[in-house]
XYZ file of C-alpha atoms in Angstrom:
122
model
C 39.804 5.671 1.312
C 37.246 4.891 -1.200
C 34.154 5.343 1.357
C 35.580 8.966 1.924
C 35.776 9.507 -2.193
C 31.570 7.766 -2.679
C 30.661 10.103 0.641
C 32.347 13.097 -1.283
C 31.157 12.126 -4.561
C 27.810 11.436 -3.156
C 27.364 15.262 -1.529
C 28.471 16.738 -4.581
C 25.874 14.799 -6.648
C 23.347 15.983 -3.790
C 24.375 19.389 -4.215
C 23.844 19.570 -7.858
C 20.138 17.714 -7.685
C 19.376 20.545 -5.471
C 20.419 22.879 -7.750
C 18.761 21.206 -10.555
C 15.272 21.115 -8.219
C 15.451 25.325 -9.143
C 17.039 25.324 -12.229
C 15.078 24.668 -15.483
C 17.459 23.503 -17.615
C 19.382 21.282 -15.292
C 18.527 17.535 -13.817
C 17.914 16.829 -10.282
C 17.073 13.102 -10.217
C 19.761 11.648 -12.445
C 22.055 13.634 -10.019
C 20.244 12.181 -7.107
C 20.258 8.174 -8.352
C 24.066 9.198 -8.442
C 24.056 10.188 -4.700
C 22.178 6.986 -3.767
C 24.904 4.749 -5.587
C 27.235 6.385 -3.803
C 25.609 6.842 -0.831
C 25.033 3.059 -1.186
C 28.511 2.517 -0.574
C 29.671 4.928 1.651
C 26.989 6.375 4.244
C 23.753 3.964 5.206
C 21.996 7.403 6.691
C 22.096 9.582 3.465
C 20.744 6.743 1.612
C 18.338 5.979 4.330
C 17.587 9.850 3.745
C 17.481 10.232 0.166
C 14.986 6.945 -0.268
C 12.556 8.249 2.455
C 12.281 11.869 1.076
C 8.913 12.565 0.540
C 9.240 14.282 -3.194
C 12.383 12.209 -4.802
C 12.087 8.621 -1.891
C 9.606 6.939 -5.013
C 11.289 7.840 -7.827
C 14.611 6.807 -6.914
C 13.120 4.179 -5.428
C 11.532 2.752 -8.460
C 14.622 3.400 -10.485
C 16.682 1.166 -8.030
C 14.615 -1.969 -8.315
C 13.421 -1.833 -11.905
C 15.028 0.938 -13.996
C 11.782 2.549 -13.913
C 10.894 6.152 -14.753
C 7.601 8.031 -14.261
C 5.685 9.035 -17.704
C 5.502 13.070 -16.444
C 9.473 12.699 -15.995
C 9.805 11.010 -19.227
C 7.610 13.942 -21.402
C 9.665 16.913 -19.248
C 12.916 15.406 -19.897
C 12.174 14.695 -23.760
C 10.572 17.964 -23.529
C 13.598 19.533 -22.429
C 15.746 18.185 -24.402
C 14.190 19.138 -27.576
C 13.916 23.053 -26.375
C 17.171 23.136 -25.042
C 18.271 22.254 -28.449
C 16.204 24.969 -30.624
C 17.730 27.402 -28.214
C 21.510 26.106 -28.985
C 20.447 26.681 -32.792
C 18.675 29.649 -32.586
C 21.379 31.581 -29.798
C 24.211 30.003 -30.553
C 26.926 30.046 -33.647
C 28.759 26.692 -34.372
C 29.516 24.461 -37.406
C 26.698 22.883 -39.027
C 28.239 19.337 -37.670
C 28.433 20.723 -34.143
C 24.581 20.933 -34.041
C 24.282 17.705 -35.871
C 26.325 16.115 -32.972
C 24.471 18.019 -30.389
C 21.169 16.162 -31.994
C 22.264 12.703 -32.173
C 23.533 13.230 -28.373
C 20.148 14.523 -27.201
C 18.125 11.830 -29.739
C 20.282 8.967 -27.962
C 18.817 10.412 -24.303
C 15.741 10.489 -25.231
C 15.151 7.216 -26.633
C 16.901 5.852 -23.204
C 14.332 7.897 -21.631
C 11.429 6.740 -23.904
C 12.608 3.223 -23.742
C 12.577 2.426 -19.574
C 9.716 1.060 -18.003
C 7.357 3.257 -16.775
C 6.314 3.179 -13.085
C 2.738 2.661 -13.826
C 3.780 -0.511 -15.702
C 5.871 -1.887 -12.433
């Protein structure tokens, strides 16, 4: 039963990752990292497929082995968070504490991304 749940979640996360590859406001790699975790517990074939993917495989392997993120992805992630926050400020009507909460949440996310080792350093 656990294997089926992990497989289902892995497929769902893979679908989200594929959608994220085409939508600039949605991440890709984070969903594929989650899918890789699920496939590790449910499907060696799909795990191998993700690891051997020409575009995403190297990033997934670097994350799995070293917790590393490429400098390019770090830059894209932080810029995306900043742009998203600016768009929220421009187009959403919320109380000031909501904006502060969003800024803090994105700040924590950016801090996490920036403090991971870079792929070139591993």
